[in-house]
Each structure stands twice: as C-alpha cells, then as structure tokens.
Tab-separated table of C-alpha atoms in Angstrom:
chain	number	residue	atom	x	y	z
A	215	MET	CA	97.259	99.719	103.372
A	216	THR	CA	94.005	101.623	103.664
A	217	ASP	CA	92.106	102.998	106.608
A	218	PRO	CA	89.312	101.177	108.479
A	219	ALA	CA	86.668	102.034	105.947
A	220	GLY	CA	88.571	101.808	102.699
A	221	THR	CA	89.181	105.527	102.270
A	222	ALA	CA	92.400	107.128	101.047
A	223	PRO	CA	95.538	105.659	102.600
A	224	TYR	CA	96.520	106.949	106.016
A	225	PRO	CA	93.847	109.392	107.163
A	226	LEU	CA	95.344	111.775	109.719
A	227	THR	CA	92.377	113.645	111.185
A	228	TRP	CA	89.236	112.119	112.697
A	229	LEU	CA	86.719	114.720	113.897
A	230	TYR	CA	84.049	113.871	116.458
A	231	ALA	CA	80.643	115.569	116.237
A	232	PRO	CA	77.650	114.994	118.564
A	233	GLY	CA	74.873	113.037	116.913
A	234	ASP	CA	72.123	115.145	118.434
A	235	ARG	CA	73.403	118.311	116.735
A	236	PRO	CA	72.883	117.843	112.974
A	237	ARG	CA	74.156	121.333	112.123
A	238	VAL	CA	77.445	120.627	113.896
A	239	VAL	CA	77.713	117.325	112.031
A	240	ALA	CA	77.075	119.111	108.728
A	241	ARG	CA	79.858	121.607	109.473
A	242	ALA	CA	82.180	118.776	110.451
A	243	LEU	CA	81.681	117.163	107.054
A	244	THR	CA	83.149	120.237	105.357
A	245	SER	CA	85.771	121.037	108.023
A	246	GLY	CA	88.680	119.413	106.219
A	247	ALA	CA	88.795	116.356	108.469
A	248	ASP	CA	89.673	113.096	106.742
A	249	VAL	CA	86.944	111.209	108.642
A	250	VAL	CA	83.943	112.443	110.653
A	251	ILE	CA	82.821	110.416	113.664
A	252	VAL	CA	79.214	110.997	114.654
A	253	ASP	CA	79.081	110.326	118.387
A	254	LEU	CA	76.053	108.682	119.971
A	255	GLU	CA	77.858	107.895	123.226
A	256	ASP	CA	79.652	110.363	125.506
A	257	ALA	CA	78.702	113.542	123.643
A	258	VAL	CA	74.950	112.898	123.892
A	259	ALA	CA	72.845	113.253	127.052
A	260	PRO	CA	70.669	110.233	127.977
A	261	ASP	CA	67.420	112.028	127.129
A	262	ARG	CA	68.788	112.897	123.657
A	263	LYS	CA	69.979	109.418	122.646
A	264	ASP	CA	66.901	108.458	120.628
A	265	TYR	CA	66.901	111.765	118.776
A	266	ALA	CA	70.637	111.463	118.050
A	267	ARG	CA	70.133	108.001	116.557
A	268	ALA	CA	67.223	109.154	114.403
A	269	ALA	CA	69.110	112.240	113.185
A	270	THR	CA	72.130	110.103	112.326
A	271	ALA	CA	69.933	107.645	110.449
A	272	ASP	CA	68.568	110.533	108.380
A	273	LEU	CA	72.141	111.583	107.559
A	274	LEU	CA	73.177	108.085	106.547
A	275	CYS	CA	70.176	107.239	104.404
A	276	GLU	CA	72.172	108.441	101.428
A	277	ALA	CA	75.813	107.916	100.486
A	278	GLY	CA	78.079	110.473	98.861
A	279	HIS	CA	79.185	112.540	101.839
A	280	PRO	CA	82.308	114.705	101.404
A	281	VAL	CA	84.286	112.383	103.701
A	282	PRO	CA	83.640	108.955	105.250
A	283	VAL	CA	81.233	108.961	108.185
A	284	HIS	CA	81.853	106.672	111.137
A	285	VAL	CA	79.424	106.335	114.046
A	286	ARG	CA	80.446	105.694	117.635
A	287	VAL	CA	77.603	103.695	119.113
A	288	ASN	CA	76.706	103.292	122.765
A	289	PRO	CA	78.596	100.694	124.878
A	290	LEU	CA	78.228	97.137	123.630
A	291	GLY	CA	75.866	94.902	125.539
A	292	THR	CA	73.387	97.695	126.260
A	293	PRO	CA	69.929	98.043	124.694
A	294	ARG	CA	70.957	101.382	123.232
A	295	ALA	CA	73.915	99.849	121.432
A	296	GLU	CA	71.744	97.079	120.021
A	297	ARG	CA	69.295	99.652	118.722
A	298	ASP	CA	72.109	101.804	117.288
A	299	VAL	CA	73.504	98.867	115.339
A	300	THR	CA	70.107	97.630	114.162
A	301	VAL	CA	69.074	101.035	112.849
A	302	LEU	CA	72.355	102.241	111.358
A	303	ALA	CA	74.519	99.331	110.226
A	304	ALA	CA	72.941	98.733	106.827
A	305	LEU	CA	72.523	102.370	105.805
A	306	PRO	CA	74.424	103.313	102.641
A	307	GLY	CA	76.112	106.405	104.092
A	308	LEU	CA	77.825	104.543	106.934
A	309	ALA	CA	81.544	103.894	106.477
A	310	ALA	CA	82.216	102.144	109.802
A	311	LEU	CA	80.965	101.542	113.325
A	312	ARG	CA	83.196	102.557	116.231
A	313	LEU	CA	82.717	100.409	119.300
A	314	PRO	CA	83.456	101.945	122.717
A	315	LYS	CA	84.777	100.162	125.792
A	316	VAL	CA	85.640	96.877	124.072
A	317	THR	CA	87.084	94.331	126.511
A	318	ALA	CA	86.995	90.981	124.686
A	319	PRO	CA	87.446	89.580	121.160
A	320	GLU	CA	84.136	87.744	121.490
A	321	GLN	CA	82.343	91.084	121.388
A	322	ILE	CA	83.847	91.808	117.978
A	323	VAL	CA	83.074	88.359	116.603
A	324	HIS	CA	79.468	88.473	117.777
A	325	LEU	CA	78.834	91.913	116.325
A	326	ALA	CA	80.607	91.141	113.055
A	327	GLU	CA	78.612	87.983	112.505
A	328	THR	CA	75.204	89.382	113.430
A	329	THR	CA	75.326	92.900	111.979
A	330	PRO	CA	73.555	93.689	108.700
A	331	ALA	CA	75.613	95.477	106.074
A	332	SER	CA	74.850	97.827	103.204
A	333	ALA	CA	77.295	95.990	100.940
A	334	PRO	CA	78.540	92.404	100.597
A	335	GLY	CA	80.521	91.385	103.652
A	336	THR	CA	80.255	92.853	107.103
A	337	THR	CA	80.194	96.449	108.261
A	338	PRO	CA	83.725	97.719	109.015
A	339	LEU	CA	84.335	97.936	112.752
A	340	HIS	CA	86.775	99.906	114.883
A	341	ALA	CA	87.400	99.002	118.539
A	342	LEU	CA	88.120	101.532	121.281
A	343	LEU	CA	90.077	100.149	124.225
A	344	GLU	CA	89.295	102.120	127.363
A	345	SER	CA	90.104	99.847	130.308
A	346	ALA	CA	92.911	97.762	131.784
A	347	LEU	CA	91.164	94.590	130.602
A	348	GLY	CA	90.880	95.922	127.064
A	349	ILE	CA	94.587	96.761	127.020
A	350	GLU	CA	95.547	93.319	128.313
A	351	ARG	CA	93.578	91.726	125.458
A	352	ALA	CA	94.650	94.237	122.812
A	353	HIS	CA	96.093	91.791	120.286
A	354	ALA	CA	93.299	89.240	120.693
A	355	ILE	CA	90.792	92.016	120.037
A	356	ALA	CA	92.771	93.387	117.090
A	357	ALA	CA	92.938	89.944	115.474
A	358	ALA	CA	89.392	88.881	116.356
A	359	HIS	CA	87.690	89.181	112.964
A	360	PRO	CA	88.458	90.418	109.415
A	361	SER	CA	85.767	93.087	109.712
A	362	LEU	CA	87.735	94.800	112.468
A	363	ARG	CA	89.766	97.420	110.618
A	364	GLY	CA	91.328	99.356	113.474
A	365	ILE	CA	91.882	99.775	117.195
A	366	SER	CA	92.645	102.852	119.271
A	367	LEU	CA	92.550	104.121	122.831
A	368	GLY	CA	89.871	105.979	124.732
A	369	GLU	CA	92.265	107.703	127.084
A	370	SER	CA	89.828	109.554	129.330
A	371	ASP	CA	88.163	106.365	130.525
A	372	LEU	CA	91.460	104.487	130.574
A	373	ARG	CA	93.073	107.181	132.706
A	374	ALA	CA	90.214	106.937	135.206
A	375	ASP	CA	90.318	103.128	135.231
A	376	LEU	CA	94.039	103.056	135.949
A	377	GLY	CA	94.108	106.016	138.314
A	378	VAL	CA	96.775	107.654	136.167
A	379	ARG	CA	97.297	111.386	136.576
A	380	GLU	CA	100.476	112.090	134.627
A	381	ASP	CA	100.333	111.757	130.864
A	382	ALA	CA	103.455	109.596	130.729
A	383	GLY	CA	101.628	106.978	132.786
A	384	LEU	CA	99.739	105.942	129.642
A	385	ASP	CA	102.796	105.437	127.424
A	386	TRP	CA	102.993	101.690	128.039
A	387	CYS	CA	99.317	101.297	127.091
A	388	ARG	CA	99.887	103.406	123.991
A	389	SER	CA	102.811	101.301	122.858
A	390	ARG	CA	100.866	98.117	123.500
A	391	VAL	CA	98.056	99.257	121.231
A	392	VAL	CA	100.498	100.286	118.500
A	393	VAL	CA	102.194	96.883	118.635
A	394	ALA	CA	98.876	94.996	118.764
A	395	ALA	CA	97.596	96.794	115.681
A	396	ARG	CA	100.766	96.074	113.748
A	397	ALA	CA	100.848	92.428	114.818
A	398	ALA	CA	97.270	91.991	113.626
A	399	GLY	CA	97.996	93.636	110.269
A	400	LEU	CA	95.939	96.756	110.973
A	401	SER	CA	96.772	100.358	110.147
A	402	PRO	CA	98.687	102.303	112.808
A	403	PRO	CA	96.242	103.608	115.412
A	404	ALA	CA	95.299	107.251	115.690
A	405	GLN	CA	95.865	109.068	118.952
A	406	SER	CA	93.052	109.743	121.364
A	407	ILE	CA	91.626	113.258	121.639
A	408	HIS	CA	93.369	116.217	123.275
A	409	PRO	CA	90.544	117.547	125.484
A	410	ASP	CA	91.606	121.206	125.748
A	411	ILE	CA	90.608	122.809	122.448
A	412	ARG	CA	92.420	126.067	123.334
A	413	ASP	CA	95.758	124.402	124.074
A	414	LEU	CA	97.132	124.112	120.556
A	415	GLU	CA	100.766	124.164	121.712
A	416	GLY	CA	100.075	121.295	124.066
A	417	LEU	CA	98.280	119.467	121.274
A	418	ALA	CA	101.283	119.862	118.971
A	419	ALA	CA	103.667	118.598	121.649
A	420	SER	CA	101.408	115.642	122.400
A	421	CYS	CA	101.162	114.780	118.701
A	422	ALA	CA	104.948	114.861	118.412
A	423	ARG	CA	105.168	112.438	121.320
A	424	GLY	CA	102.519	110.188	119.785
A	425	ARG	CA	104.378	110.112	116.502
A	426	THR	CA	107.503	108.835	118.253
A	427	LEU	CA	105.414	106.028	119.759
A	428	GLY	CA	104.130	104.871	116.365
A	429	PHE	CA	100.699	106.496	116.163
A	430	LEU	CA	99.485	107.959	112.883
A	431	GLY	CA	97.016	110.821	113.037
A	432	ARG	CA	94.660	111.820	115.802
A	433	ALA	CA	91.025	112.208	116.777
A	434	ALA	CA	89.820	115.780	117.365
A	435	ILE	CA	86.842	117.415	119.038
A	436	HIS	CA	87.061	120.824	117.337
A	437	PRO	CA	87.992	121.890	113.788
A	438	ARG	CA	90.704	124.243	115.086
A	439	GLN	CA	92.681	121.156	116.145
A	440	LEU	CA	92.800	119.685	112.645
A	441	PRO	CA	95.635	121.774	111.120
A	442	VAL	CA	97.825	121.161	114.174
A	443	ILE	CA	97.345	117.416	113.934
A	444	GLU	CA	97.974	117.364	110.199
A	445	ARG	CA	101.173	119.411	110.489
A	446	ALA	CA	102.443	117.152	113.254
A	447	TYR	CA	101.936	113.975	111.258
A	448	LEU	CA	102.849	115.033	107.741
A	449	PRO	CA	106.510	114.362	106.860
A	450	THR	CA	108.981	117.222	107.123
A	451	GLU	CA	110.922	118.421	104.091
A	452	ALA	CA	113.987	116.538	105.346
A	453	GLU	CA	111.976	113.336	105.793
A	454	LEU	CA	110.493	113.702	102.326
A	455	GLU	CA	113.901	114.259	100.751
A	456	GLN	CA	115.324	111.220	102.517
A	457	ALA	CA	112.386	109.063	101.464
A	458	GLU	CA	112.769	110.091	97.825
A	459	THR	CA	116.476	109.256	97.972
A	460	VAL	CA	115.775	105.831	99.463
A	461	VAL	CA	113.083	104.916	96.947
A	462	LYS	CA	115.189	106.143	94.020
A	463	ALA	CA	118.163	104.065	95.187
A	464	ALA	CA	115.993	100.979	95.714
A	465	THR	CA	114.538	101.351	92.236
A	466	ALA	CA	117.977	101.578	90.663
A	467	GLN	CA	119.451	98.660	92.592
A	468	GLN	CA	117.656	95.753	94.213
A	469	GLY	CA	118.620	94.395	97.628
A	470	ALA	CA	120.322	95.882	100.672
A	471	GLN	CA	122.761	98.705	100.050
A	472	ALA	CA	124.341	101.794	101.562
A	473	LEU	CA	123.611	105.323	100.378
A	474	GLN	CA	126.347	107.853	99.729
A	475	ASP	CA	125.894	109.313	103.221
A	476	GLY	CA	126.470	105.864	104.721
A	477	THR	CA	122.820	105.117	105.508
A	478	PHE	CA	122.093	101.408	105.166
A	479	ILE	CA	118.794	100.547	103.490
A	480	ASP	CA	116.929	97.289	103.148
A	481	ALA	CA	113.338	96.251	102.419
A	482	ALA	CA	112.005	97.588	105.728
A	483	VAL	CA	113.628	100.989	105.190
A	484	VAL	CA	112.237	101.146	101.657
A	485	ALA	CA	108.728	100.297	102.898
A	486	ALA	CA	108.927	103.101	105.462
A	487	ALA	CA	110.082	105.519	102.775
A	488	GLN	CA	107.213	104.531	100.517
A	489	ARG	CA	104.765	105.183	103.350
A	490	THR	CA	106.270	108.639	103.806
A	491	LEU	CA	105.714	109.425	100.129
A	492	THR	CA	102.149	108.105	100.346
A	493	LEU	CA	101.434	110.477	103.226
A	494	VAL	CA	102.687	113.427	101.218
A	495	ARG	CA	100.604	112.457	98.188
A	496	ARG	CA	97.458	111.590	100.161
A	497	THR	CA	95.590	114.665	98.975
C-alpha cells in the first residue's frame, strides 16, 4: 500500500507551510518531512490568497521536488477553491490536492470528475473531515471515488464544531476515521497537527495515543516536530525483532502456527509484521 500520491510506502511526517511564504516552503522541502503541504487556506490571510496561489503555481510549474508536494486549497464550493483547483491541478509538480471541510461524498465525485490532471487519470485527492457531518459520513466520503487516496481529521475545526474541550472527547471521531479509511481500502490516516510547537513532550504523548488508535504518522506545523513524530511511529527494537521472527516463521511454514514463545500467528499477524518491516526500511 502506498500513500495518497504514490510516494514511498507509509509516509510518517507531513509538514504544512504557508503558501504566501515561498522561502518557508523552500525550507520545508529540505526539512526531512516525507510530504510537504503548501497551505492556501487557514495559514494565509484573505488579502494574501491570490499571491499565495500564484507563488504556489510558480513552485509547481516543474516536477522533481525533494519530496511530494500537496496543496491544501480553500474550502470547496467557494470561488477561491475553484480558482485554486483550476490553476494548480494540472501542474507537473503537484502530487495531490488536500480538500478542507469535506462534508459529503458528492463533493469528492464532482471534483474528481471535473479536475484537470497533469498525468492520465485524475489528480489524487485527500479529504479533511472537520465537522460532525463529515464524521457521520466518513466511510461514504472515503469510498466516494478512486481518486480519493486518503482521509484525515482537521481537529481544530472539529473541536469547535462539537464544543469539545478535553482531548479525549475526540477519540470516538478519531477511531471512526481510522475504521472508515480501512473499510474503504485507504492507507491509515495521519494524525492532525499538535498546535503547540514548544510542547514536544505533549506531542510525543499524543502521538503514542494516536498510534494505539490506529493512526500512522502525523501532520506538523514546524520542522522541530518532525523527529518526535518519526520516533513515535517507527517500530521499537522489540517490535522489529518480533516482526522478523513472525515473517521468518511464516516463510518456513505456511498457514497458522504457534511460535516457540506461544504466540499464535496467522495471515493477519504476518501482514502486520510485514508492515512493520516496511516502516523500518522506508528510507
């Protein structure tokens, strides 16, 4: 399984950079992030939107960036979003469009079937669910169209929509998105951003919690967050050793079996072990 834009399997770090600050975007591209997301939405003031779009178009006129470049456009259904898509979708340097505040599968279908692409097929899309309605329709959105390659949460807007103050109040929504992605055959979603760039301990704890819920990787808003996210999501030495044992046993003997320590393994356990090894070898 590959990520939403066909990059290396299982990207772990997705770094946002404001589209109206080309120098920040350039630094993001060499920051070590697996994917850079150029933001035309929340990070850009209204009077800078046109400049941000034009600067992003200049960036994407050529392919060959160090890492895939996604663009988060303005909210669907607005003139700005239409202009974002029209200007950017067919440019060769674009890896995917990220769509904020998605609430219905019809939005995905319409965009997928009307968007120009730089290569055969449609531009890869990624939906951000940021409202109660989006969460309720999570699976329908995830399964809406083959060009949709991923879904994830926008937790700041979702928190405000639900009136949730405590972090644990979003756990049900998080699990729903994880299940919806899996049911639709998509890659595991990445966690939403941790807004305090100084709170690296809190970020690590939050990543550990997200990992237990089934997320894989996380979006970031500052390069200093990237190593914390990567450490949290890369397998531990014990997990790697166990995965190697499982795969070795499965290679030697087909079918369900028990390891010497009594651990029962079957096809699902082997698949999980193979994913662990893929994460380790991703670089």
